[in-house]
Amino acid sequence: MTSIQAKLAAHGHRLTKPRQAIFTVLSHQPQSVLEISQKLSKKKLQIDKVTIYRTLDCFVNLGLANKTQFKDQTFFYELADHKHHHHVVCEGCGKIADIELDEAELLQKVRKNSPFQIKSHHLEFFGLCQKCH
Amino acid sequence: MTSIQAKLAAHGHRLTKPRQAIFTVLSHQPQSVLEISQKLSKKKLQIDKVTIYRTLDCFVNLGLANKTQFKDQTFFYELADHKHHHHVVCEGCGKIADIELDEAELLQKVRKNSPFQIKSHHLEFFGLCQKCH
DNA sequence: ATATTATTGCAAATCAGTTGCAATAAGTCA
DNA sequence: TGACTTATTGCAACTGATTTGCAATAATAT
Ligand SMILES: [Mn+2]
Ligand SMILES: [Mn+2]
Ligand SMILES: [Zn+2]
Ligand SMILES: [Zn+2]
């Protein structure tokens, strides 16, 4: 709460009830707005989806959340307090697991092979989890 | 034409005029359906966007095209006849360049770190091209 | 040439995300 | 604390991308 409080304040933003609620529901598991909405409902916290979108957007800008995308046109959000990492998605059951890699070599190769100044990347893996295998 | 012809036939699909037209317009530059549609229009080939979607879907299934996604909810399609590769997208002007990497090490690391059976991955880089830099 | 059925095009629907705006509630300060 | 300012919320309507239903059309096989 203090961290979010501080970051919001530093940007002239307010710590509101919806923002607190949405924050408590975030985790390292990337979640869609629908899933977040449903989690909130279960907690008897009724928050409009537009507010969820705007809040997540705000969190992403403040570096509190990360926005990801897998194979469909839906965006997923997770807490940003961990180390930079990527995910493996099970194409059988939808399960998502974190993957932590040393990407130094990879990025080095890319920088050597491309004249672009690279700022960020998306990397996601797809396959089958142990159960679905 | 023969390659597409053969693959279509092998799956009981027909080589139609729209399919030929759409095929000629594909390249290694990932393109959205809108862009493909505009290219076709310039060639005086008026094809409904629904047909473009269905055709691209068909091409992807036959391994003739690849479907990619960058930071928005739009899908991009490119020819699949080249070696496996990824892209760098300029966030200034939208320019897209191919990036070819040796991913063996990376995949090895991932397989070692994850119990999932990995089948595919998405990897895209974002930054600024030389002009926008 | 005819019959069969995959494919097309149009209209309408869906799905995720965005925008406008009036009502509400944080944060500020006397 | 209580009034004041303005960020934030919720609702309704909208957009852009993609999908679906269906009747008309055109590729293929005989
Ligand atoms: Mn994660
Ligand atoms: Mn390419
Ligand atoms: Zn699974
Ligand atoms: Zn550029």
CSV table of C-alpha atoms (C1' of nucleotides) and ligand atoms in Angstrom, one decimal:
chain,number,residue,atom,x,y,z
A,1,MET,CA,0.0,0.0,0.0
A,2,THR,CA,2.7,2.4,0.8
A,3,SER,CA,4.6,1.7,-2.4
A,4,ILE,CA,1.5,2.3,-4.5
A,5,GLN,CA,0.5,5.2,-2.4
A,6,ALA,CA,3.9,6.8,-2.9
A,7,LYS,CA,4.0,6.3,-6.6
A,8,LEU,CA,0.6,7.5,-7.2
A,9,ALA,CA,1.2,10.7,-5.1
A,10,ALA,CA,4.5,11.3,-6.9
A,11,HIS,CA,2.5,11.7,-10.1
A,12,GLY,CA,-0.4,13.7,-8.7
A,13,HIS,CA,-2.7,10.7,-8.6
A,14,ARG,CA,-5.0,9.7,-5.9
A,15,LEU,CA,-5.2,6.5,-3.9
A,16,THR,CA,-8.8,5.6,-4.4
A,17,LYS,CA,-10.8,2.6,-3.2
A,18,PRO,CA,-11.1,1.0,-6.7
A,19,ARG,CA,-7.3,1.4,-7.2
A,20,GLN,CA,-6.6,-0.3,-3.9
A,21,ALA,CA,-9.0,-3.1,-4.6
A,22,ILE,CA,-7.6,-3.7,-8.1
A,23,PHE,CA,-4.1,-3.7,-6.7
A,24,THR,CA,-4.8,-6.4,-4.1
A,25,VAL,CA,-6.1,-8.6,-6.9
A,26,LEU,CA,-3.0,-8.4,-9.0
A,27,SER,CA,-0.5,-11.2,-8.9
A,28,HIS,CA,2.4,-12.6,-10.9
A,29,GLN,CA,0.0,-14.6,-12.8
A,30,PRO,CA,-1.0,-12.6,-15.9
A,31,GLN,CA,-4.7,-11.9,-15.8
A,32,SER,CA,-7.2,-10.5,-18.3
A,33,VAL,CA,-9.5,-7.6,-17.4
A,34,LEU,CA,-12.3,-10.1,-17.3
A,35,GLU,CA,-10.5,-12.3,-14.8
A,36,ILE,CA,-9.6,-9.4,-12.6
A,37,SER,CA,-13.2,-8.2,-12.8
A,38,GLN,CA,-14.4,-11.7,-11.7
A,39,LYS,CA,-12.0,-11.8,-8.8
A,40,LEU,CA,-13.2,-8.5,-7.6
A,41,SER,CA,-16.8,-9.6,-7.8
A,42,LYS,CA,-16.1,-12.6,-5.7
A,43,LYS,CA,-14.7,-10.2,-3.1
A,44,LYS,CA,-17.9,-8.2,-3.3
A,45,LEU,CA,-16.0,-5.3,-4.9
A,46,GLN,CA,-18.1,-4.2,-7.8
A,47,ILE,CA,-15.9,-2.1,-10.1
A,48,ASP,CA,-16.8,-1.0,-13.7
A,49,LYS,CA,-14.6,-2.5,-16.4
A,50,VAL,CA,-13.7,0.9,-17.7
A,51,THR,CA,-12.3,1.8,-14.3
A,52,ILE,CA,-10.3,-1.4,-14.4
A,53,TYR,CA,-8.9,-0.6,-17.8
A,54,ARG,CA,-8.0,2.9,-16.7
A,55,THR,CA,-6.5,1.8,-13.5
A,56,LEU,CA,-4.3,-0.9,-15.1
A,57,ASP,CA,-3.2,1.7,-17.6
A,58,CYS,CA,-2.2,3.9,-14.8
A,59,PHE,CA,-0.4,1.1,-13.0
A,60,VAL,CA,1.5,0.2,-16.1
A,61,ASN,CA,2.6,3.8,-16.5
A,62,LEU,CA,3.8,4.0,-13.0
A,63,GLY,CA,5.7,0.7,-13.3
A,64,LEU,CA,3.5,-1.1,-10.9
A,65,ALA,CA,2.1,-3.5,-13.4
A,66,ASN,CA,3.2,-5.2,-16.7
A,67,LYS,CA,1.0,-5.7,-19.7
A,68,THR,CA,1.5,-8.8,-21.8
A,69,GLN,CA,-0.2,-10.5,-24.7
A,70,PHE,CA,-0.3,-14.1,-25.8
A,71,LYS,CA,-2.0,-15.5,-28.8
A,72,ASP,CA,-5.3,-13.7,-28.8
A,73,GLN,CA,-6.2,-10.0,-28.8
A,74,THR,CA,-6.6,-9.8,-25.1
A,75,PHE,CA,-4.2,-8.0,-22.8
A,76,PHE,CA,-3.0,-9.5,-19.6
A,77,TYR,CA,-1.7,-7.7,-16.5
A,78,GLU,CA,0.5,-8.8,-13.7
A,79,LEU,CA,2.4,-7.2,-10.8
A,80,ALA,CA,5.7,-5.6,-11.8
A,81,ASP,CA,7.5,-6.0,-8.5
A,82,HIS,CA,9.5,-9.1,-9.6
A,83,LYS,CA,12.5,-9.5,-11.7
A,84,HIS,CA,12.1,-9.2,-15.5
A,85,HIS,CA,10.8,-12.5,-16.7
A,86,HIS,CA,8.7,-14.3,-19.4
A,87,HIS,CA,6.0,-17.0,-19.5
A,88,VAL,CA,5.2,-20.4,-20.9
A,89,VAL,CA,1.5,-20.9,-21.7
A,90,CYS,CA,0.0,-24.4,-21.8
A,91,GLU,CA,-2.1,-24.7,-25.0
A,92,GLY,CA,-4.0,-27.5,-23.4
A,93,CYS,CA,-5.4,-26.0,-20.1
A,94,GLY,CA,-4.2,-22.4,-20.3
A,95,LYS,CA,-1.9,-22.6,-17.3
A,96,ILE,CA,0.8,-20.0,-17.3
A,97,ALA,CA,4.2,-20.4,-15.6
A,98,ASP,CA,7.0,-17.9,-15.2
A,99,ILE,CA,10.3,-18.4,-16.9
A,100,GLU,CA,13.4,-16.5,-15.8
A,101,LEU,CA,16.2,-16.4,-18.2
A,102,ASP,CA,19.6,-14.8,-18.6
A,103,GLU,CA,18.9,-12.8,-21.7
A,104,ALA,CA,22.2,-11.0,-21.9
A,105,GLU,CA,23.6,-13.0,-24.8
A,106,LEU,CA,20.4,-12.9,-26.7
A,107,LEU,CA,20.1,-9.1,-26.4
A,108,GLN,CA,23.8,-8.8,-27.4
A,109,LYS,CA,23.2,-10.8,-30.5
A,110,VAL,CA,20.2,-8.8,-31.4
A,111,ARG,CA,22.0,-5.5,-30.9
A,112,LYS,CA,24.8,-6.7,-33.1
A,113,ASN,CA,22.5,-7.9,-35.8
A,114,SER,CA,20.2,-4.9,-35.9
A,115,PRO,CA,20.7,-1.2,-36.6
A,116,PHE,CA,17.7,-0.4,-34.4
A,117,GLN,CA,18.1,0.9,-30.9
A,118,ILE,CA,16.3,-1.7,-29.0
A,119,LYS,CA,14.2,-0.7,-26.0
A,120,SER,CA,12.1,-3.7,-25.1
A,121,HIS,CA,10.9,-7.1,-26.2
A,122,HIS,CA,8.1,-9.6,-25.9
A,123,LEU,CA,9.0,-13.2,-25.4
A,124,GLU,CA,6.4,-15.9,-24.7
A,125,PHE,CA,6.6,-19.6,-25.0
A,126,PHE,CA,3.8,-22.0,-25.9
A,127,GLY,CA,3.5,-25.7,-25.3
A,128,LEU,CA,2.0,-28.3,-23.0
A,129,CYS,CA,2.2,-28.5,-19.2
A,130,GLN,CA,3.0,-31.7,-17.5
A,131,LYS,CA,-0.6,-32.6,-16.9
A,132,CYS,CA,-1.6,-31.9,-20.5
A,133,HIS,CA,1.5,-33.5,-22.0
B,1,MET,CA,1.8,-21.0,-57.7
B,2,THR,CA,2.6,-24.7,-57.9
B,3,SER,CA,3.6,-24.9,-54.2
B,4,ILE,CA,0.4,-23.2,-53.1
B,5,GLN,CA,-1.6,-25.2,-55.6
B,6,ALA,CA,-0.2,-28.5,-54.3
B,7,LYS,CA,-0.7,-27.6,-50.6
B,8,LEU,CA,-4.3,-26.5,-51.2
B,9,ALA,CA,-5.1,-29.6,-53.2
B,10,ALA,CA,-3.5,-31.9,-50.6
B,11,HIS,CA,-6.1,-30.6,-48.1
B,12,GLY,CA,-9.0,-30.7,-50.4
B,13,HIS,CA,-9.0,-27.0,-50.9
B,14,ARG,CA,-9.4,-25.1,-54.1
B,15,LEU,CA,-7.2,-22.7,-55.9
B,16,THR,CA,-9.4,-19.7,-56.3
B,17,LYS,CA,-8.8,-16.3,-57.8
B,18,PRO,CA,-9.0,-14.5,-54.4
B,19,ARG,CA,-6.5,-17.0,-52.9
B,20,GLN,CA,-4.0,-16.4,-55.8
B,21,ALA,CA,-4.4,-12.7,-55.5
B,22,ILE,CA,-3.9,-12.6,-51.8
B,23,PHE,CA,-0.9,-14.9,-52.1
B,24,THR,CA,0.8,-12.6,-54.6
B,25,VAL,CA,0.5,-9.7,-52.2
B,26,LEU,CA,2.1,-11.4,-49.2
B,27,SER,CA,5.8,-10.8,-48.4
B,28,HIS,CA,8.2,-11.1,-45.6
B,29,GLN,CA,7.0,-7.8,-44.2
B,30,PRO,CA,4.3,-8.6,-41.7
B,31,GLN,CA,1.1,-6.9,-42.9
B,32,SER,CA,-2.3,-6.3,-41.4
B,33,VAL,CA,-5.5,-7.3,-43.1
B,34,LEU,CA,-6.1,-3.6,-43.8
B,35,GLU,CA,-2.8,-3.2,-45.5
B,36,ILE,CA,-3.3,-6.4,-47.6
B,37,SER,CA,-6.7,-5.1,-48.6
B,38,GLN,CA,-5.3,-1.8,-49.7
B,39,LYS,CA,-2.5,-3.5,-51.7
B,40,LEU,CA,-5.2,-5.5,-53.5
B,41,SER,CA,-7.3,-2.5,-54.2
B,42,LYS,CA,-4.3,-0.8,-55.8
B,43,LYS,CA,-4.0,-3.8,-58.1
B,44,LYS,CA,-7.7,-3.5,-58.9
B,45,LEU,CA,-8.4,-6.7,-57.1
B,46,GLN,CA,-11.5,-6.1,-55.0
B,47,ILE,CA,-11.7,-8.8,-52.3
B,48,ASP,CA,-13.9,-8.7,-49.3
B,49,LYS,CA,-12.1,-8.5,-46.0
B,50,VAL,CA,-13.9,-11.5,-44.7
B,51,THR,CA,-12.4,-13.5,-47.5
B,52,ILE,CA,-9.0,-12.1,-46.7
B,53,TYR,CA,-9.3,-13.3,-43.1
B,54,ARG,CA,-10.5,-16.7,-44.1
B,55,THR,CA,-7.8,-17.1,-46.7
B,56,LEU,CA,-5.0,-16.0,-44.4
B,57,ASP,CA,-6.3,-18.5,-41.8
B,58,CYS,CA,-6.2,-21.2,-44.4
B,59,PHE,CA,-2.6,-20.2,-45.4
B,60,VAL,CA,-1.5,-20.3,-41.8
B,61,ASN,CA,-3.0,-23.7,-41.4
B,62,LEU,CA,-1.2,-25.0,-44.5
B,63,GLY,CA,2.1,-23.5,-43.3
B,64,LEU,CA,2.1,-21.0,-46.2
B,65,ALA,CA,1.9,-17.9,-43.9
B,66,ASN,CA,2.8,-16.8,-40.4
B,67,LYS,CA,0.6,-14.9,-38.1
B,68,THR,CA,2.3,-12.4,-35.7
B,69,GLN,CA,1.2,-9.8,-33.2
B,70,PHE,CA,3.0,-6.7,-32.0
B,71,LYS,CA,1.7,-4.3,-29.4
B,72,ASP,CA,-1.9,-3.8,-30.5
B,73,GLN,CA,-4.8,-6.1,-31.1
B,74,THR,CA,-4.1,-6.4,-34.8
B,75,PHE,CA,-2.7,-9.5,-36.4
B,76,PHE,CA,0.0,-9.4,-39.0
B,77,TYR,CA,0.7,-11.9,-41.7
B,78,GLU,CA,3.8,-12.7,-43.8
B,79,LEU,CA,5.0,-15.4,-46.1
B,80,ALA,CA,6.3,-18.5,-44.4
B,81,ASP,CA,8.8,-19.6,-47.0
B,82,HIS,CA,11.8,-18.2,-45.2
B,83,LYS,CA,13.9,-19.4,-42.3
B,84,HIS,CA,12.4,-19.0,-38.8
B,85,HIS,CA,13.0,-15.4,-37.7
B,86,HIS,CA,11.7,-12.6,-35.6
B,87,HIS,CA,11.2,-8.8,-35.9
B,88,VAL,CA,12.2,-5.4,-34.6
B,89,VAL,CA,9.5,-2.8,-34.7
B,90,CYS,CA,10.3,0.9,-34.8
B,91,GLU,CA,8.1,2.7,-32.3
B,92,GLY,CA,8.6,5.9,-34.1
B,93,CYS,CA,7.6,5.2,-37.7
B,94,GLY,CA,6.3,1.6,-37.5
B,95,LYS,CA,9.1,0.2,-39.7
B,96,ILE,CA,9.6,-3.5,-39.3
B,97,ALA,CA,12.8,-5.4,-39.9
B,98,ASP,CA,13.6,-9.0,-39.8
B,99,ILE,CA,16.0,-10.4,-37.2
B,100,GLU,CA,17.6,-13.8,-37.6
B,101,LEU,CA,19.0,-15.3,-34.5
B,102,ASP,CA,20.6,-18.6,-33.4
B,103,GLU,CA,18.1,-19.5,-30.7
B,104,ALA,CA,19.5,-22.9,-29.9
B,105,GLU,CA,21.0,-21.8,-26.5
B,106,LEU,CA,17.9,-19.9,-25.6
B,107,LEU,CA,15.6,-22.8,-26.2
B,108,GLN,CA,17.9,-25.1,-24.4
B,109,LYS,CA,17.9,-22.8,-21.3
B,110,VAL,CA,14.1,-22.6,-21.4
B,111,ARG,CA,13.7,-26.4,-21.7
B,112,LYS,CA,16.0,-26.9,-18.8
B,113,ASN,CA,14.1,-24.4,-16.7
B,114,SER,CA,10.6,-25.4,-17.5
B,115,PRO,CA,8.7,-28.6,-17.1
B,116,PHE,CA,6.5,-27.7,-20.0
B,117,GLN,CA,7.0,-29.3,-23.4
B,118,ILE,CA,7.6,-26.2,-25.5
B,119,LYS,CA,6.3,-26.1,-29.0
B,120,SER,CA,6.6,-22.6,-30.2
B,121,HIS,CA,7.4,-19.0,-29.1
B,122,HIS,CA,6.8,-15.4,-29.9
B,123,LEU,CA,9.7,-13.0,-29.8
B,124,GLU,CA,9.5,-9.4,-30.9
B,125,PHE,CA,11.7,-6.5,-30.3
B,126,PHE,CA,10.7,-2.8,-30.0
B,127,GLY,CA,12.8,0.3,-30.3
B,128,LEU,CA,13.8,3.0,-32.8
B,129,CYS,CA,15.1,2.7,-36.3
B,130,GLN,CA,18.1,4.6,-37.5
B,131,LYS,CA,16.0,7.5,-38.9
B,132,CYS,CA,13.9,7.8,-35.8
B,133,HIS,CA,16.7,7.4,-33.4
C,1,DA,C1',-21.7,-30.3,-69.6
C,2,DT,C1',-23.5,-31.4,-65.0
C,3,DA,C1',-23.4,-32.3,-60.4
C,4,DT,C1',-21.3,-31.6,-56.0
C,5,DT,C1',-19.7,-28.8,-52.6
C,6,DA,C1',-16.0,-25.5,-51.2
C,7,DT,C1',-15.7,-20.7,-51.4
C,8,DT,C1',-17.3,-16.0,-51.7
C,9,DG,C1',-19.5,-11.6,-50.4
C,10,DC,C1',-22.7,-9.2,-47.9
C,11,DA,C1',-25.0,-8.0,-43.5
C,12,DA,C1',-25.1,-8.6,-38.9
C,13,DA,C1',-22.9,-10.0,-34.7
C,14,DT,C1',-19.2,-10.3,-31.3
C,15,DC,C1',-15.3,-9.1,-28.5
C,16,DA,C1',-11.8,-6.2,-26.5
C,17,DG,C1',-10.9,-1.9,-25.5
C,18,DT,C1',-11.9,3.4,-25.8
C,19,DT,C1',-14.2,8.0,-25.3
C,20,DG,C1',-17.5,11.7,-23.5
C,21,DC,C1',-19.6,13.4,-19.8
C,22,DA,C1',-22.0,14.3,-15.7
C,23,DA,C1',-21.9,12.7,-10.8
C,24,DT,C1',-18.7,11.6,-7.1
C,25,DA,C1',-15.0,11.7,-3.8
C,26,DA,C1',-9.7,12.4,-2.8
C,27,DG,C1',-6.7,15.6,-1.4
C,28,DT,C1',-5.8,20.7,0.0
C,29,DC,C1',-6.2,24.3,2.8
C,30,DA,C1',-8.4,27.8,5.8
D,1,DT,C1',-13.6,20.1,10.6
D,2,DG,C1',-15.8,22.0,6.3
D,3,DA,C1',-15.6,24.1,2.0
D,4,DC,C1',-13.0,23.9,-2.5
D,5,DT,C1',-10.7,22.1,-6.4
D,6,DT,C1',-10.2,18.7,-9.6
D,7,DA,C1',-8.9,13.7,-10.3
D,8,DT,C1',-11.6,9.7,-10.7
D,9,DT,C1',-15.6,7.0,-11.4
D,10,DG,C1',-19.6,4.8,-13.8
D,11,DC,C1',-22.7,4.6,-17.3
D,12,DA,C1',-23.8,4.7,-22.2
D,13,DA,C1',-22.4,4.9,-26.5
D,14,DC,C1',-18.6,4.0,-29.8
D,15,DT,C1',-14.6,2.1,-32.3
D,16,DG,C1',-11.7,-1.3,-34.7
D,17,DA,C1',-10.6,-5.9,-35.5
D,18,DT,C1',-12.3,-10.3,-36.2
D,19,DT,C1',-16.1,-13.8,-36.7
D,20,DT,C1',-20.5,-15.9,-38.0
D,21,DG,C1',-24.7,-17.1,-40.9
D,22,DC,C1',-26.4,-17.8,-45.1
D,23,DA,C1',-27.6,-17.5,-49.9
D,24,DA,C1',-25.3,-17.0,-54.4
D,25,DT,C1',-21.2,-18.4,-57.0
D,26,DA,C1',-17.5,-20.9,-59.0
D,27,DA,C1',-13.9,-24.9,-58.7
D,28,DT,C1',-13.3,-29.5,-59.3
D,29,DA,C1',-14.6,-34.4,-60.4
D,30,DT,C1',-17.3,-37.4,-63.4
E,1,MN,MN,4.7,-13.7,-14.3
E,2,MN,MN,9.7,-11.2,-41.6
E,3,ZN,ZN,-1.9,-27.7,-19.3
E,4,ZN,ZN,11.5,4.5,-37.4
